[in-house]
């Protein structure tokens, strides 16, 4: 298969991208890896690593910066690495696109260049959150700040297909993120979405609170992109706060320093569980093409994991599965049943 | 002063409440502490502790259970410990009411018995979140799942008065919880609230993300009660997950066990920072009476901290300050200007 990596995405670009693409190309020699970005910057970095033949450099003169406003920049900068890379997917010259860049920019470019899967109201960003032993998919984690109940129903359909096809979960359990477990809890959006999910034919388990997301009671949790984004960023912030405070406290005395040294393997396990590079990248589900967005802080290892996530989606023909799933819903006389 | 403690509130009631009220009465001998609940259950527990004279038992035959539906139960059970305790505040026989019971029940009873401060659209629940070195007030953390921009403006006014009067912060910095820092980010509610806060005369610092809440860049952060509740519960869930995983990992080998033993003081510091009993209780601001809601999992120590929080509010005459602050806003020709 053919995968495109945006060379100008991560906060520390392009070094992590260059290292990642070379590592991925060695790991999966049967695949082709396109590295898209400013050739004059990338060429010397890449050649220093003596890349295998299945790494191909593709020039894109512009960069979609983290500070660029998505809507206007898409038209003002038609030749960013994002745009050039996504056009390769659009034109059938590549199977999936991976970036660690501006999420809004990725969404805007994806909508502009690739468009939506037929019948999809709004594409959404799906994240994978660590639980004890597995991961829970949460959608939308930031693409749509304002949502309608029908969008959340479609998020549930698409994320369930992902859970089934990519993660191999049979009849994925679907939860609705709320401020209480009982039916009837929630804001207006949650209350209006509940009956749609109840009659959807999906394996709906009702409202779930954040605690349940991390307990792994559901395979898929749906929410609007504003709440999902607050959920994501609160998780990250609390982890950051705890790790900082613990580090400081462990360095406070000779005794605790020795303790920290001995306890190091335990901290390593914690780190592995929370490491964003374990989670890979978040797919933009609903776009008519496979697009994955990694964390801006991604290093080379995280980017290789993101490419692995993209490979898995291509392998199971995720795009075709999503399109078929949505089409089946639209054909059904009552689109909320079935 | 005279403080009322709901004896039937916490998950483990009434033992933690009985111990807390005796400890508080010894710590603050000049105050009177009313313990409200089922007398036959409370009397023997209380007498076993040889309580000082400033503990007074008040009988209330009914219990507002965690599973009771707030709206209907208020009318169906007019003599719960919550209702009896709040009526004491209403009738001027006590200065503040503290419970670790059903939050919805506390709100419904408070609205029914005490009513709102004149001019307040919706009372809200204000929580205090740990930051490195201080605490940030967040409102609303669960009273109003659906909010209008004017409610959030009033939350900002009331929480600012609390930050000034109770925490002694001069010109409290007010942030608006959002999915991005830039003005223009957010859902419809955030976008509509932004200009109200900008022209409010409050010390508005703009949108803040969860990371900034924990970094302590604002004294007060406002949000709707749905998002605030997800924020609160996500924080708690992530802390719980990390602590569990770390404990398991530390117990995995003899080496890490020794490390954990040596590092114990460091974990103690972390625990203190995250301990809900350090935070006291969350006030229901906007109610025409001082009502504080503690965590259902509160132990005796947490309940004493909750009583301390209530005492501080009574000492600074918080209710009068809130009423005056809201009244000043209503007198101003343009209530959104400060």
XYZ file of C-alpha atoms in Angstrom:
676
model
C 0.000 0.000 0.000
C 0.957 3.655 -0.344
C 0.956 5.972 2.664
C 1.507 9.727 2.750
C 3.175 11.417 5.727
C 2.951 15.186 6.104
C 6.563 16.247 6.743
C 5.574 19.687 8.093
C 3.037 18.677 10.733
C 4.466 18.112 14.205
C 5.571 20.908 16.498
C 9.196 19.843 15.920
C 8.829 19.167 12.177
C 10.403 18.008 9.964
C 12.995 15.993 11.934
C 10.541 13.565 13.625
C 8.767 12.991 10.301
C 11.994 12.255 8.439
C 13.103 9.739 11.043
C 9.638 8.183 11.201
C 9.289 7.678 7.481
C 12.662 5.962 7.237
C 11.876 3.683 10.149
C 8.434 2.833 8.766
C 9.855 2.132 5.304
C 12.353 -0.316 6.818
C 9.673 -1.960 8.952
C 7.192 -2.370 6.090
C 9.377 -2.814 2.983
C 6.450 -3.859 0.769
C 4.771 -0.442 1.200
C 5.592 2.934 -0.339
C 5.941 5.963 1.923
C 5.515 9.440 0.486
C 7.050 12.216 2.566
C 5.420 15.514 1.552
C 6.942 18.909 2.294
C 9.571 21.455 1.373
C 12.065 19.454 -0.646
C 15.104 21.660 -0.034
C 14.698 21.259 3.727
C 13.839 17.587 3.625
C 16.357 16.259 1.094
C 19.554 16.686 3.189
C 17.894 15.393 6.361
C 16.548 12.378 4.538
C 19.769 11.532 2.698
C 21.736 11.644 5.918
C 19.690 8.647 7.023
C 20.333 6.655 3.810
C 16.652 5.923 3.245
C 15.477 2.714 1.545
C 14.000 2.938 -1.960
C 10.406 2.829 -0.751
C 10.690 6.356 0.685
C 9.633 8.927 -1.913
C 9.998 12.646 -1.395
C 7.148 14.801 -2.758
C 7.599 18.557 -2.890
C 4.998 20.922 -1.390
C 6.076 24.569 -1.211
C 3.719 25.803 1.532
C 3.229 24.960 5.197
C -0.058 24.948 7.078
C 1.067 26.523 10.341
C -0.390 25.748 13.771
C -1.481 29.404 13.932
C -3.161 29.447 10.495
C -6.951 29.875 10.521
C -8.349 26.723 8.884
C -11.180 28.155 6.765
C -9.312 30.956 5.033
C -5.926 29.224 4.811
C -7.273 26.355 2.729
C -7.958 28.774 -0.110
C -5.004 31.106 0.522
C -2.456 28.270 0.622
C -3.482 25.654 -1.954
C -0.100 23.936 -1.947
C 0.616 23.102 1.661
C 1.989 19.652 2.451
C -1.511 18.817 3.735
C -3.208 19.822 0.510
C -0.642 18.155 -1.756
C -0.751 14.956 0.329
C -4.534 14.780 0.396
C -4.740 15.370 -3.353
C -2.603 12.228 -3.792
C -5.272 10.304 -1.868
C -8.064 11.993 -3.838
C -6.441 11.070 -7.154
C -5.911 7.457 -6.115
C -2.126 7.803 -5.983
C -2.065 6.975 -2.254
C -4.237 5.054 0.216
C -4.075 7.175 3.360
C -2.740 10.478 4.683
C -1.149 11.056 8.099
C -0.331 14.416 9.706
C 0.631 15.676 13.164
C -0.308 19.205 12.135
C -3.125 21.671 12.741
C -6.296 19.625 13.365
C -8.632 22.323 12.071
C -6.438 22.630 8.994
C -6.558 18.896 8.371
C -10.347 18.936 8.668
C -10.746 21.978 6.398
C -8.417 20.554 3.754
C -10.078 17.143 3.979
C -13.533 18.631 3.472
C -12.298 20.830 0.622
C -10.205 18.244 -1.211
C -11.693 14.849 -0.332
C -15.239 15.762 0.698
C -17.570 13.647 2.790
C -18.665 10.042 2.435
C -22.079 10.108 0.743
C -24.766 10.506 3.402
C -22.438 11.661 6.197
C -23.663 14.866 7.831
C -20.426 15.801 9.596
C -17.057 14.070 9.741
C -15.658 13.781 13.259
C -12.350 13.107 14.953
C -12.144 9.820 16.839
C -9.712 9.395 19.728
C -8.646 6.258 21.603
C -8.437 6.560 25.393
C -6.534 4.199 27.657
C -8.526 1.968 29.956
C -7.276 -0.814 32.155
C -6.351 -3.371 29.533
C -7.830 -1.889 26.374
C -8.814 1.350 24.691
C -12.135 3.125 24.356
C -12.955 5.053 21.202
C -14.409 8.525 21.761
C -15.945 10.567 18.938
C -16.042 13.534 18.343
C -12.952 14.855 20.137
C -12.839 18.211 18.420
C -14.030 18.541 14.829
C -17.562 19.875 15.504
C -18.002 22.247 18.455
C -21.749 22.395 17.802
C -23.593 19.163 17.026
C -27.093 17.880 16.250
C -28.416 14.518 17.522
C -28.190 13.053 14.007
C -24.437 13.777 13.922
C -23.937 11.836 17.146
C -25.921 8.903 15.755
C -23.633 8.864 12.723
C -20.544 9.110 14.950
C -21.831 6.013 16.754
C -22.332 4.144 13.467
C -18.899 5.058 12.114
C -16.979 4.436 15.342
C -18.750 1.087 15.755
C -17.618 0.052 12.280
C -14.073 1.060 13.236
C -14.264 -0.901 16.508
C -15.497 -3.975 14.641
C -13.267 -3.870 11.605
C -10.030 -2.444 12.976
C -10.113 -3.518 16.623
C -11.999 -6.768 16.043
C -14.645 -6.091 18.677
C -17.881 -7.979 18.080
C -21.058 -5.934 18.548
C -19.247 -2.906 19.998
C -20.935 -1.423 23.059
C -21.897 2.213 22.449
C -22.218 4.745 25.293
C -23.380 8.356 25.274
C -21.173 10.695 27.337
C -23.279 12.402 29.977
C -23.294 13.940 33.431
C -25.129 10.959 34.900
C -25.820 7.350 33.977
C -29.610 7.374 34.242
C -31.673 7.906 31.097
C -33.010 11.458 31.267
C -29.694 12.897 32.498
C -27.784 15.218 30.211
C -28.116 18.467 28.338
C -30.655 18.957 25.543
C -28.352 17.364 22.961
C -27.821 14.234 25.058
C -31.531 13.913 25.807
C -32.412 14.184 22.117
C -29.665 11.760 21.066
C -30.589 9.042 23.570
C -33.746 7.799 21.774
C -31.962 7.848 18.397
C -29.269 5.534 19.759
C -31.829 3.392 21.586
C -33.655 2.582 18.349
C -30.563 2.479 16.145
C -29.930 -1.249 16.230
C -26.465 -0.471 17.599
C -25.400 -2.113 20.865
C -26.348 0.983 22.896
C -25.644 0.678 26.626
C -27.005 4.103 27.671
C -25.377 7.144 29.202
C -21.838 6.826 30.494
C -19.862 9.135 32.765
C -16.131 9.819 32.342
C -15.299 7.218 35.011
C -16.960 4.534 32.870
C -15.045 5.594 29.786
C -11.793 4.866 31.610
C -13.247 1.708 33.158
C -13.766 0.385 29.637
C -17.493 -0.399 29.947
C -18.032 0.774 26.359
C -16.081 0.224 23.137
C -17.377 3.460 21.638
C -18.462 6.665 23.384
C -20.124 9.461 21.432
C -20.252 13.145 22.318
C -20.213 16.539 20.626
C -16.816 17.900 19.609
C -16.806 20.616 22.283
C -17.416 18.255 25.204
C -15.169 15.616 23.643
C -12.377 18.138 23.292
C -12.747 19.265 26.914
C -12.745 15.582 27.921
C -9.547 14.941 25.933
C -7.743 18.042 27.143
C -8.799 17.564 30.768
C -7.390 14.027 30.676
C -4.110 15.289 29.264
C -3.958 18.180 31.736
C -4.560 15.996 34.789
C -1.951 13.485 33.667
C 0.507 16.349 33.148
C -0.244 17.861 36.539
C 0.102 14.541 38.379
C 3.336 13.605 36.640
C 4.836 17.048 37.391
C 3.809 17.029 41.029
C 5.011 13.468 41.515
C 8.368 14.244 39.871
C 8.894 17.262 42.127
C 7.890 15.303 45.197
C 10.173 12.394 44.275
C 13.137 14.747 43.848
C 12.490 16.456 47.205
C 14.757 14.258 49.363
C 17.552 11.691 49.070
C 15.194 9.035 50.389
C 12.486 9.632 47.807
C 15.141 9.886 45.065
C 16.369 6.383 45.897
C 12.747 5.243 46.030
C 12.082 6.730 42.602
C 15.116 4.968 41.177
C 13.968 1.601 42.511
C 10.377 2.201 41.460
C 11.401 3.188 37.932
C 9.979 0.102 36.186
C 6.576 0.958 37.672
C 6.717 4.481 36.290
C 7.715 2.985 32.958
C 4.527 0.916 32.881
C 2.469 3.992 33.669
C 4.234 5.935 30.937
C 3.605 3.219 28.351
C -0.088 3.225 29.171
C -0.402 6.989 28.817
C 2.036 7.457 25.966
C 0.262 9.113 23.029
C 2.583 7.205 20.710
C 0.869 4.019 21.848
C -2.459 5.378 20.703
C -1.301 6.145 17.175
C -3.368 8.793 15.446
C -6.993 9.898 15.407
C -8.895 9.155 12.194
C -11.183 11.773 10.673
C -14.151 9.473 10.136
C -16.709 10.534 7.564
C -14.203 12.018 5.118
C -14.180 10.362 1.699
C -10.564 9.282 2.113
C -8.444 7.994 4.990
C -7.001 10.885 6.986
C -5.273 10.531 10.366
C -4.288 13.314 12.734
C -1.572 12.714 15.322
C -0.694 14.831 18.349
C 1.335 17.985 17.649
C 3.873 16.790 20.203
C 4.417 13.528 18.298
C 7.996 12.273 18.088
C 9.304 9.810 15.481
C 8.031 6.833 17.482
C 4.542 8.332 17.748
C 4.541 9.024 14.012
C 5.474 5.417 13.226
C 2.544 4.377 15.436
C 0.334 6.806 13.513
C 1.447 5.216 10.239
C 0.703 1.793 11.741
C -2.841 2.987 12.574
C -3.288 4.158 8.991
C -1.980 0.825 7.628
C -4.493 -1.111 9.728
C -7.342 0.988 8.353
C -6.211 0.470 4.757
C -5.817 -3.274 5.344
C -9.433 -3.722 6.456
C -10.688 -1.376 3.691
C -12.126 0.931 6.349
C -13.314 3.575 3.912
C -15.400 1.090 1.928
C -16.788 -0.349 5.186
C -17.823 3.096 6.401
C -19.408 4.007 3.075
C -21.327 0.712 2.991
C -22.447 1.123 6.604
C -23.755 4.627 6.042
C -25.376 3.643 2.725
C -27.180 0.731 4.401
C -28.620 3.160 6.951
C -29.803 5.533 4.248
C -31.508 2.735 2.303
C -33.415 1.550 5.385
C -36.956 3.033 5.415
C -36.385 4.389 8.916
C -32.766 5.507 9.039
C -32.753 5.329 12.818
C -33.612 1.624 12.773
C -31.548 -1.192 11.638
C -22.273 31.165 64.398
C -24.648 28.273 63.864
C -23.939 25.584 61.285
C -26.176 22.725 60.176
C -24.725 19.392 59.060
C -26.907 16.904 57.207
C -26.337 13.617 59.077
C -27.779 11.489 56.279
C -25.745 12.772 53.329
C -22.518 10.896 52.636
C -22.387 7.448 51.051
C -21.327 6.022 54.448
C -23.719 8.148 56.531
C -24.251 8.749 59.378
C -20.931 7.649 60.956
C -18.683 10.181 59.165
C -21.138 12.979 59.959
C -21.330 12.081 63.662
C -17.554 12.029 63.983
C -17.197 15.237 61.965
C -19.687 17.224 63.994
C -18.015 16.261 67.274
C -14.588 17.153 65.949
C -15.803 20.467 64.544
C -17.586 21.342 67.806
C -14.341 20.764 69.720
C -12.303 22.751 67.206
C -14.678 25.733 67.160
C -16.196 25.804 70.655
C -17.775 29.259 70.180
C -20.045 27.907 67.389
C -23.171 25.751 67.539
C -23.394 22.667 65.338
C -26.774 21.195 64.484
C -26.705 17.572 63.358
C -29.926 16.849 61.455
C -31.237 13.332 60.818
C -32.964 10.300 62.250
C -32.619 10.787 65.986
C -32.923 7.129 67.004
C -30.002 6.214 64.743
C -27.893 9.225 65.606
C -28.354 9.451 69.400
C -26.401 6.294 70.372
C -23.596 6.997 67.891
C -23.286 10.553 69.095
C -23.380 9.746 72.815
C -20.663 7.154 72.412
C -18.363 10.028 71.453
C -19.293 12.175 74.504
C -20.025 15.252 72.415
C -19.463 18.770 73.762
C -22.502 20.927 74.576
C -22.341 22.854 71.299
C -23.505 19.797 69.327
C -27.297 19.800 69.040
C -29.239 16.898 67.561
C -32.241 17.850 65.397
C -34.666 15.139 64.332
C -35.662 14.693 60.679
C -37.641 11.525 59.924
C -36.934 11.180 56.196
C -33.804 10.640 54.107
C -33.150 12.068 50.657
C -31.512 9.029 49.038
C -28.822 9.164 46.347
C -31.296 7.407 44.043
C -34.214 9.795 44.718
C -35.293 11.956 41.777
C -34.759 15.561 42.888
C -37.845 17.267 41.473
C -40.527 14.895 42.693
C -38.844 13.916 45.972
C -38.803 17.497 47.274
C -42.602 17.424 47.420
C -43.002 13.739 48.295
C -40.548 13.905 51.210
C -40.960 17.286 52.918
C -39.113 16.227 56.073
C -35.775 14.914 54.907
C -32.682 15.991 56.819
C -31.955 18.307 53.874
C -35.356 19.987 54.040
C -35.372 20.297 57.839
C -31.815 21.676 57.853
C -32.470 24.210 55.118
C -35.643 25.412 56.832
C -33.488 26.257 59.857
C -31.430 28.520 57.581
C -34.548 29.958 55.967
C -36.043 30.801 59.381
C -32.842 32.425 60.607
C -32.137 29.722 63.169
C -28.857 28.780 61.453
C -26.280 30.501 59.217
C -25.309 27.778 56.756
C -26.181 24.247 55.700
C -23.698 21.521 54.721
C -24.485 18.155 53.109
C -22.554 15.373 51.381
C -25.788 14.058 49.893
C -27.545 14.019 46.533
C -26.472 17.183 44.664
C -29.668 17.412 42.649
C -31.636 16.981 45.849
C -29.718 19.755 47.573
C -30.366 22.072 44.621
C -34.063 21.207 44.397
C -34.585 21.639 48.141
C -32.579 24.863 48.149
C -34.662 26.328 45.315
C -37.906 25.177 46.942
C -37.134 26.233 50.516
C -34.625 29.091 50.265
C -35.242 30.375 46.749
C -32.851 32.471 44.692
C -31.045 35.695 45.495
C -33.077 38.492 43.908
C -31.954 38.934 40.299
C -30.149 35.609 39.982
C -31.262 33.642 36.939
C -29.860 30.250 37.959
C -27.908 29.177 41.027
C -24.837 27.115 40.214
C -22.426 24.771 41.935
C -18.882 26.074 42.318
C -15.958 23.682 42.668
C -12.328 24.344 43.599
C -9.705 22.536 41.528
C -6.101 22.002 42.559
C -3.420 23.869 40.680
C 0.266 24.039 41.418
C 0.193 26.148 44.554
C -3.405 27.347 44.679
C -6.935 26.494 43.659
C -9.059 27.587 40.720
C -12.803 28.060 41.128
C -14.935 26.489 38.406
C -18.663 27.214 38.061
C -21.011 25.568 37.173
C -19.890 21.989 37.922
C -23.286 20.371 37.677
C -26.374 22.322 38.680
C -27.523 23.432 35.191
C -26.980 21.016 32.316
C -28.384 23.584 29.880
C -27.266 27.218 30.209
C -27.772 30.594 28.561
C -24.982 33.180 28.174
C -26.555 35.368 30.905
C -26.258 32.511 33.404
C -22.541 32.216 32.722
C -22.120 35.973 33.176
C -23.802 35.694 36.571
C -21.655 32.689 37.485
C -18.622 34.852 36.727
C -19.939 37.687 38.929
C -20.757 35.391 41.852
C -17.590 33.315 41.696
C -15.513 36.513 41.455
C -17.148 37.807 44.638
C -16.308 34.482 46.311
C -12.694 34.639 45.109
C -12.352 38.189 46.435
C -14.169 37.838 49.730
C -13.371 34.291 50.789
C -10.019 33.639 49.102
C -8.777 37.230 49.300
C -7.845 37.486 45.629
C -7.778 41.037 44.320
C -9.462 41.556 40.938
C -9.937 37.840 40.278
C -9.014 36.748 36.758
C -12.009 35.208 34.979
C -11.632 32.647 32.187
C -14.225 31.021 29.934
C -13.722 27.255 29.498
C -13.355 26.463 25.808
C -11.806 24.119 23.271
C -9.225 26.707 22.262
C -7.713 29.889 23.650
C -8.372 32.203 20.727
C -11.463 34.400 20.777
C -13.932 32.842 18.328
C -13.217 29.291 19.502
C -15.976 27.415 21.289
C -19.509 26.187 20.838
C -22.430 28.578 20.342
C -22.794 29.162 24.095
C -19.127 30.080 24.525
C -19.186 32.381 21.502
C -22.253 34.196 22.826
C -20.875 34.436 26.368
C -17.498 35.864 25.344
C -18.709 39.408 24.503
C -20.819 39.529 27.688
C -17.740 38.798 29.792
C -15.582 41.143 27.717
C -17.834 44.123 28.502
C -18.712 43.052 32.049
C -16.120 45.075 33.924
C -14.844 41.807 35.384
C -11.170 40.936 34.975
C -11.873 38.722 31.955
C -8.791 37.021 30.499
C -10.522 35.234 27.595
C -11.001 31.582 26.739
C -9.062 29.017 28.742
C -8.443 25.344 28.024
C -8.386 22.652 30.729
C -4.570 22.796 30.842
C -4.768 26.467 31.865
C -7.300 25.727 34.584
C -4.782 23.403 36.241
C -1.930 25.820 35.537
C -3.789 28.392 37.628
C -3.861 31.186 35.032
C -7.378 32.158 36.192
C -8.958 32.513 39.634
C -12.419 31.787 38.262
C -13.440 29.697 35.246
C -17.036 29.667 34.042
C -18.788 26.983 32.020
C -22.203 25.375 31.685
C -23.076 22.672 34.221
C -22.868 19.849 31.680
C -19.345 20.663 30.511
C -18.300 21.570 34.073
C -19.560 18.228 35.333
C -17.713 16.335 32.589
C -14.599 18.379 33.451
C -14.940 17.503 37.161
C -15.659 13.827 36.609
C -12.930 13.432 33.988
C -10.411 14.889 36.446
C -11.531 12.491 39.154
C -11.557 9.529 36.769
C -8.049 10.183 35.458
C -6.671 10.584 38.982
C -8.348 7.311 39.961
C -6.993 5.487 36.917
C -3.443 6.757 37.421
C -3.380 5.965 41.118
C -4.698 2.420 40.476
C -2.259 1.705 37.674
C 0.656 3.116 39.663
C -0.278 1.063 42.744
C -0.448 -2.151 40.693
C 2.839 -1.371 38.988
C 4.552 -0.555 42.298
C 3.397 -3.857 43.790
C 4.599 -5.861 40.776
C 8.104 -6.697 42.070
C 10.145 -6.694 45.265
C 12.312 -3.922 43.841
C 9.421 -1.584 43.062
C 7.851 -2.399 46.448
C 10.977 -1.187 48.236
C 11.017 1.836 45.955
C 7.402 2.606 46.803
C 8.171 2.381 50.523
C 11.052 4.828 50.232
C 9.084 7.140 47.961
C 6.105 7.183 50.318
C 6.497 10.815 51.436
C 6.267 11.865 47.785
C 3.007 9.978 47.301
C 1.742 11.618 50.473
C 2.306 15.066 48.970
C 0.448 14.052 45.842
C -2.411 12.669 47.913
C -2.720 15.868 49.938
C -2.936 17.905 46.776
C -5.671 15.754 45.287
C -7.538 14.985 48.486
C -11.140 16.160 48.170
C -11.114 16.818 51.911
C -8.618 19.588 51.260
C -11.066 21.263 48.925
C -13.893 21.394 51.456
C -17.328 21.620 49.894
C -18.859 23.253 46.840
C -21.157 26.205 47.529
C -24.462 26.544 45.684
C -24.027 30.186 44.711
C -27.160 32.157 43.876
C -29.360 30.475 46.488
C -30.785 32.873 49.067
C -29.005 31.082 51.896
C -25.603 29.457 52.330
C -25.684 25.844 51.136
C -22.605 23.656 50.660
C -22.441 20.275 48.963
C -19.564 17.918 49.736
C -18.508 14.802 47.862
C -20.603 11.686 48.479
C -17.408 9.834 49.367
C -16.579 12.359 52.116
C -15.138 10.951 55.324
C -15.182 12.736 58.689
C -12.077 14.740 57.820
C -13.607 15.910 54.533
C -16.794 16.901 56.354
C -14.844 18.981 58.877
C -13.186 20.708 55.918
C -16.648 21.271 54.438
C -17.793 22.870 57.702
C -14.641 25.034 57.657
C -15.575 26.205 54.133
C -19.059 27.112 55.354
C -17.635 28.986 58.367
C -15.396 31.080 56.109
C -18.371 32.072 53.988
C -20.432 33.057 57.022
C -17.502 35.050 58.435
C -17.199 37.260 55.352
C -20.994 37.590 55.060
C -20.858 35.964 51.630
C -24.607 35.925 51.086
C -24.920 39.693 51.636
C -21.909 40.283 49.363
C -23.452 38.198 46.588
C -26.825 39.904 46.916
C -25.183 43.344 46.849
C -23.033 42.408 43.854
C -25.993 41.140 41.847
C -28.145 44.128 42.880
C -25.431 46.570 41.746
C -25.441 44.887 38.325
C -29.206 45.135 38.038
C -29.190 48.851 38.946
C -26.622 49.631 36.265
C -28.381 50.903 33.086
C -26.646 48.260 30.988
C -26.441 45.147 33.129
C -23.622 43.755 31.030
C -21.432 46.767 31.812
C -19.673 46.938 35.014
